[in-house]
CSV table of C-alpha atoms in Angstrom, one decimal:
chain,number,residue,atom,x,y,z
L,1,MET,CA,-32.6,87.4,-58.4
L,2,LEU,CA,-35.0,85.5,-60.6
L,3,PHE,CA,-34.6,85.3,-64.4
L,4,THR,CA,-36.7,83.6,-67.1
L,5,ALA,CA,-35.4,82.0,-70.3
L,6,PRO,CA,-37.5,80.5,-73.1
L,7,LEU,CA,-37.3,76.7,-73.4
L,8,ASP,CA,-36.9,75.4,-76.9
L,9,ARG,CA,-39.8,76.3,-79.1
L,10,ARG,CA,-42.5,75.5,-76.6
L,11,GLU,CA,-44.4,78.1,-74.7
L,12,ALA,CA,-42.5,77.3,-71.5
L,13,PHE,CA,-39.9,79.0,-69.4
L,14,ILE,CA,-37.0,78.0,-67.2
L,15,TYR,CA,-36.6,80.2,-64.1
L,16,VAL,CA,-33.0,80.7,-63.0
L,17,LEU,CA,-32.9,81.7,-59.3
L,18,VAL,CA,-29.6,83.4,-58.5
L,19,GLU,CA,-28.5,84.0,-54.9
L,20,HIS,CA,-25.3,86.0,-54.3
L,21,GLN,CA,-23.6,84.8,-51.2
L,22,SER,CA,-20.5,86.4,-49.6
L,23,GLY,CA,-20.1,83.6,-47.0
L,24,THR,CA,-21.0,79.9,-46.4
L,25,ASP,CA,-24.5,79.3,-45.1
L,26,GLU,CA,-25.0,75.8,-43.7
L,27,LEU,CA,-28.7,76.1,-44.4
L,28,MET,CA,-28.5,77.3,-48.0
L,29,PRO,CA,-30.3,74.3,-49.5
L,30,LEU,CA,-33.3,75.2,-47.3
L,31,ARG,CA,-33.1,78.9,-48.2
L,32,MET,CA,-33.1,78.0,-51.9
L,33,LEU,CA,-36.1,75.7,-51.4
L,34,ARG,CA,-38.0,78.5,-49.7
L,35,TYR,CA,-37.2,80.9,-52.6
L,36,MET,CA,-38.4,78.3,-55.1
L,37,MET,CA,-41.6,77.7,-53.2
L,38,ARG,CA,-42.3,81.4,-53.1
L,39,ASN,CA,-41.9,81.6,-56.9
L,40,TRP,CA,-44.3,78.6,-57.4
L,41,ASP,CA,-46.8,80.1,-55.0
L,42,ARG,CA,-46.7,83.4,-57.0
L,43,TYR,CA,-47.0,81.5,-60.3
L,44,LEU,CA,-50.1,79.6,-59.1
L,45,THR,CA,-51.7,82.8,-57.9
L,46,GLU,CA,-51.1,84.3,-61.3
L,47,HIS,CA,-52.2,81.1,-63.1
L,48,PRO,CA,-54.9,79.5,-60.9
L,49,LYS,CA,-55.8,76.9,-63.6
L,50,ALA,CA,-52.2,75.6,-63.9
L,51,ARG,CA,-51.6,71.9,-63.1
L,52,ARG,CA,-47.9,71.9,-63.8
L,53,LEU,CA,-45.1,74.2,-62.5
L,54,PRO,CA,-42.3,75.9,-64.3
L,55,ALA,CA,-38.8,74.6,-63.9
L,56,VAL,CA,-36.6,76.5,-61.5
L,57,ILE,CA,-32.9,76.1,-61.6
L,58,PRO,CA,-31.3,77.2,-58.3
L,59,LEU,CA,-27.8,78.8,-58.6
L,60,VAL,CA,-25.6,80.2,-55.8
L,61,VAL,CA,-22.8,82.5,-56.7
L,62,HIS,CA,-20.3,82.5,-53.9
L,63,HIS,CA,-17.7,85.2,-53.7
L,64,HIS,CA,-16.0,85.0,-50.4
L,65,ARG,CA,-12.2,84.7,-50.3
L,66,ARG,CA,-12.5,81.3,-48.7
L,67,PRO,CA,-14.1,78.4,-50.7
L,68,TRP,CA,-17.6,77.2,-50.0
L,69,SER,CA,-17.6,74.7,-47.2
L,70,GLY,CA,-21.4,74.1,-46.6
L,71,PRO,CA,-23.8,71.6,-48.1
L,72,THR,CA,-25.3,71.9,-51.6
L,73,ASP,CA,-28.0,69.3,-51.2
L,74,ILE,CA,-31.0,69.4,-48.8
L,75,ARG,CA,-30.5,65.8,-47.9
L,76,GLU,CA,-27.3,66.8,-46.2
L,77,LEU,CA,-29.4,68.8,-43.7
L,78,LEU,CA,-31.6,65.9,-42.7
L,79,ASP,CA,-30.7,64.4,-39.3
L,80,LEU,CA,-30.7,60.8,-40.4
L,81,ASP,CA,-27.8,58.3,-40.2
L,82,PRO,CA,-27.2,56.2,-43.4
L,83,PRO,CA,-28.9,53.0,-42.1
L,84,THR,CA,-32.0,54.9,-41.3
L,85,ALA,CA,-32.0,57.0,-44.5
L,86,GLU,CA,-31.5,54.2,-47.0
L,87,PRO,CA,-34.9,52.5,-46.7
L,88,VAL,CA,-36.8,55.8,-46.9
L,89,GLU,CA,-34.6,57.5,-49.5
L,90,ALA,CA,-37.3,57.5,-52.1
L,91,TYR,CA,-39.6,59.5,-49.9
L,92,LEU,CA,-37.1,62.2,-48.8
L,93,PRO,CA,-37.1,65.6,-50.5
L,94,ARG,CA,-34.6,66.2,-53.3
L,95,LEU,CA,-33.0,69.5,-54.0
L,96,ARG,CA,-29.4,70.2,-55.0
L,97,PHE,CA,-28.4,73.7,-56.1
L,98,LEU,CA,-25.7,74.7,-58.6
L,99,LEU,CA,-22.7,76.4,-57.0
L,100,ASP,CA,-20.5,78.8,-58.8
L,101,ASP,CA,-17.7,79.2,-56.2
L,102,LEU,CA,-15.7,82.2,-57.3
L,103,ALA,CA,-13.1,81.5,-54.7
L,104,ARG,CA,-12.0,78.4,-56.7
L,105,LEU,CA,-12.1,80.3,-60.1
L,106,ASP,CA,-8.8,81.6,-61.4
L,107,GLU,CA,-8.4,84.3,-64.0
L,108,PRO,CA,-7.7,82.0,-67.0
L,109,ALA,CA,-10.8,80.0,-66.2
L,110,LEU,CA,-12.9,83.2,-66.0
L,111,ARG,CA,-11.5,84.5,-69.3
L,112,ALA,CA,-12.4,81.1,-70.9
L,113,ARG,CA,-16.0,81.4,-70.0
L,114,PRO,CA,-18.3,82.4,-72.9
L,115,LEU,CA,-19.6,85.5,-71.2
L,116,THR,CA,-20.4,89.1,-72.2
L,117,PRO,CA,-17.9,91.7,-71.0
L,118,PRO,CA,-20.3,93.1,-68.4
L,119,ALA,CA,-21.0,89.6,-67.0
L,120,ARG,CA,-17.3,88.7,-66.9
L,121,MET,CA,-16.3,91.9,-65.2
L,122,THR,CA,-19.2,91.5,-62.7
L,123,LEU,CA,-17.9,88.0,-61.6
L,124,LEU,CA,-14.3,89.4,-61.5
L,125,LEU,CA,-15.3,92.3,-59.2
L,126,LEU,CA,-17.4,90.0,-56.9
L,127,LYS,CA,-14.3,87.9,-56.6
L,128,THR,CA,-11.6,90.5,-56.2
L,129,ALA,CA,-13.0,94.0,-55.3
L,130,PRO,CA,-14.2,93.8,-51.7
L,131,GLY,CA,-11.6,95.2,-49.3
L,132,ASN,CA,-8.9,95.1,-52.0
L,133,PRO,CA,-6.4,97.9,-51.7
L,134,HIS,CA,-4.6,96.8,-54.9
L,135,LEU,CA,-7.7,96.6,-57.1
L,136,ALA,CA,-6.4,99.2,-59.6
L,137,ALA,CA,-3.3,97.2,-60.3
L,138,ASP,CA,-5.3,94.0,-60.6
L,139,LEU,CA,-7.7,95.6,-63.0
L,140,ARG,CA,-5.0,96.7,-65.4
L,141,ARG,CA,-4.9,93.2,-66.7
L,142,TRP,CA,-8.6,93.6,-67.6
L,143,ALA,CA,-8.4,97.0,-69.2
L,144,ASP,CA,-9.6,95.5,-72.6
L,145,ASP,CA,-12.7,94.0,-71.0
L,146,LEU,CA,-13.5,97.3,-69.3
L,147,ARG,CA,-13.1,99.1,-72.6
L,148,ALA,CA,-15.4,96.4,-74.2
L,149,VAL,CA,-18.1,97.2,-71.6
L,150,LEU,CA,-18.1,100.8,-72.7
L,151,ASP,CA,-18.1,99.9,-76.4
L,152,ARG,CA,-21.4,98.0,-76.1
L,153,PRO,CA,-24.8,99.7,-76.8
L,154,ASP,CA,-25.8,101.4,-73.6
L,155,GLY,CA,-22.5,100.3,-72.2
L,156,ILE,CA,-22.1,103.4,-70.1
L,157,GLU,CA,-24.9,102.2,-67.7
L,158,ASP,CA,-23.1,98.9,-67.2
L,159,PHE,CA,-19.8,100.7,-66.7
L,160,VAL,CA,-21.2,103.0,-64.1
L,161,ALA,CA,-22.7,100.1,-62.2
L,162,LEU,CA,-19.3,98.4,-62.1
L,163,VAL,CA,-17.6,101.7,-61.0
L,164,THR,CA,-20.2,102.1,-58.3
L,165,TYR,CA,-19.5,98.7,-56.9
L,166,ILE,CA,-15.8,99.3,-57.0
L,167,GLU,CA,-16.2,102.6,-55.1
L,168,THR,CA,-18.6,101.0,-52.6
L,169,VAL,CA,-16.7,97.9,-51.6
L,170,GLY,CA,-13.1,98.6,-52.5
L,171,GLU,CA,-10.3,100.2,-50.6
L,172,THR,CA,-8.1,101.3,-53.5
L,173,PRO,CA,-6.7,104.9,-53.4
L,174,THR,CA,-8.7,107.3,-55.5
L,175,ASP,CA,-5.7,108.5,-57.5
L,176,GLU,CA,-4.8,104.9,-58.5
L,177,LEU,CA,-8.4,104.3,-59.8
L,178,HIS,CA,-8.4,107.6,-61.6
L,179,ASP,CA,-5.2,106.8,-63.4
L,180,LEU,CA,-6.5,103.4,-64.4
L,181,PHE,CA,-9.7,104.7,-65.9
L,182,ALA,CA,-7.9,107.7,-67.5
L,183,LYS,CA,-5.7,105.2,-69.4
L,184,ILE,CA,-8.8,103.3,-70.6
L,185,GLY,CA,-10.1,106.5,-72.3
L,186,PRO,CA,-11.8,109.9,-71.8
L,187,GLU,CA,-15.3,108.3,-71.6
L,188,ALA,CA,-14.1,105.9,-68.8
L,189,GLU,CA,-12.4,108.7,-66.9
L,190,GLU,CA,-15.5,111.0,-67.1
L,191,ALA,CA,-17.7,108.1,-65.9
L,192,TYR,CA,-15.4,107.4,-63.0
L,193,MET,CA,-15.1,111.0,-61.9
L,194,THR,CA,-18.8,111.7,-62.1
L,195,THR,CA,-19.8,108.5,-60.3
L,196,ALA,CA,-17.1,108.9,-57.6
L,197,GLU,CA,-18.2,112.5,-56.9
L,198,MET,CA,-21.8,111.5,-56.8
L,199,LEU,CA,-21.1,108.7,-54.3
L,200,ARG,CA,-19.0,111.1,-52.1
L,201,ALA,CA,-21.8,113.6,-52.1
L,202,GLU,CA,-24.3,110.9,-51.1
L,203,GLY,CA,-21.8,109.8,-48.3
L,204,ARG,CA,-21.6,113.4,-47.0
L,205,ALA,CA,-25.3,113.7,-47.0
L,206,GLU,CA,-25.8,110.5,-45.2
L,207,GLY,CA,-23.1,111.5,-42.7
L,208,GLU,CA,-24.8,114.8,-42.0
L,209,ALA,CA,-28.1,113.0,-41.6
L,210,ARG,CA,-26.6,110.6,-39.1
L,211,GLY,CA,-25.0,113.4,-37.2
L,212,GLU,CA,-28.3,115.3,-37.0
L,213,ALA,CA,-30.1,112.2,-35.8
L,214,ARG,CA,-27.5,111.6,-33.1
L,215,GLY,CA,-27.8,115.2,-31.9
L,216,ARG,CA,-31.6,115.0,-31.7
L,217,ALA,CA,-31.4,111.6,-29.9
L,218,GLU,CA,-29.1,112.9,-27.3
L,219,ALA,CA,-31.2,116.0,-26.8
L,220,LEU,CA,-34.3,113.8,-26.4
L,221,VAL,CA,-32.6,111.6,-23.9
L,222,GLN,CA,-31.7,114.7,-21.8
L,223,LEU,CA,-35.3,115.9,-22.0
L,224,LEU,CA,-36.8,112.6,-21.0
L,225,THR,CA,-34.3,112.2,-18.2
L,226,HIS,CA,-35.2,115.7,-16.9
L,227,ARG,CA,-38.9,114.9,-16.9
L,228,PHE,CA,-39.0,111.2,-15.9
L,229,GLY,CA,-35.7,110.5,-14.2
L,230,PRO,CA,-32.9,108.1,-15.3
L,231,LEU,CA,-34.0,106.2,-18.4
L,232,PRO,CA,-33.9,102.4,-18.6
L,233,PRO,CA,-31.4,101.0,-21.1
L,234,ALA,CA,-34.1,99.8,-23.4
L,235,ALA,CA,-35.6,103.3,-23.7
L,236,CYS,CA,-32.1,104.8,-24.4
L,237,GLU,CA,-31.5,102.3,-27.2
L,238,LEU,CA,-35.0,102.9,-28.7
L,239,VAL,CA,-34.3,106.6,-28.9
L,240,ARG,CA,-30.8,106.3,-30.3
L,241,PHE,CA,-31.9,104.1,-33.2
L,242,ALA,CA,-35.0,106.1,-34.1
L,243,SER,CA,-35.5,108.0,-37.3
L,244,ILE,CA,-35.4,111.8,-37.4
L,245,ASP,CA,-39.2,111.9,-37.9
L,246,GLN,CA,-39.8,109.6,-34.9
L,247,LEU,CA,-37.4,111.7,-32.7
L,248,ALA,CA,-39.3,114.9,-33.7
L,249,ALA,CA,-42.7,113.3,-32.8
L,250,TRP,CA,-41.4,112.0,-29.4
L,251,THR,CA,-39.8,115.3,-28.5
L,252,THR,CA,-43.1,117.1,-29.1
L,253,ARG,CA,-45.0,114.4,-27.1
L,254,ALA,CA,-42.4,114.5,-24.2
L,255,LEU,CA,-43.3,118.1,-23.4
L,256,THR,CA,-46.8,117.2,-22.3
L,257,ALA,CA,-46.7,113.4,-21.5
L,258,ASP,CA,-47.3,112.3,-18.0
L,259,THR,CA,-45.2,109.1,-18.2
L,260,LEU,CA,-42.2,107.8,-20.2
L,261,ASP,CA,-44.4,105.1,-21.9
L,262,GLU,CA,-46.8,107.8,-23.0
L,263,ALA,CA,-44.0,109.9,-24.4
L,264,LEU,CA,-42.5,107.0,-26.4
L,265,ARG,CA,-45.7,105.4,-27.6
């Protein structure tokens, strides 16, 4: 994600490039450099007469349970030993990204940060929600912050976004979450119930679609086998991972095609 912020009173901006990372990537400095280059290329396309580039501050927010263990400076990626690197140091690329390692951030430190309630709860959930079967109990200590999210102008949108993330990545029993949000207040309970039901409905629809696709794929495999003999593994894999629209087109074509390649073209 890329954000812009005004710089002092000048007509200039700082771009803050934020990468959310759920695990250590040894090549992250190179990835951040690529993101920055793409932003500068786009900027120059939009401002062809520019002779200076906007500042870009790269930030990685790491929210795996284990602390970050990879490099944060692109020089750590260069395959040079110190005696070789020292005389050419001035000519080597320089890039070091900021690292917010949530695995090393405890709750008192998070509470002490000068953040808005939605921002604080976002960091907390990135740190604690994924795969957490005890999330409801953990969030009871943050009930005031959750209430503060709702009390903000248009806070319901932020609250629904947080609940959606909780439902998507967490493993907490539904009744425990319901009890948590009910104690926060009627508005929180309604937002949770509405969001949870919507996500369950979407999940059912996706499951039905996947089931339909699997059925059509198996039927097409049987049809192709009947017409052209045993299918090679690559053809079976192609069919089983195809979309419903693609399966429908192939099924129609298979009825008149002379070869397997023609049927799956």
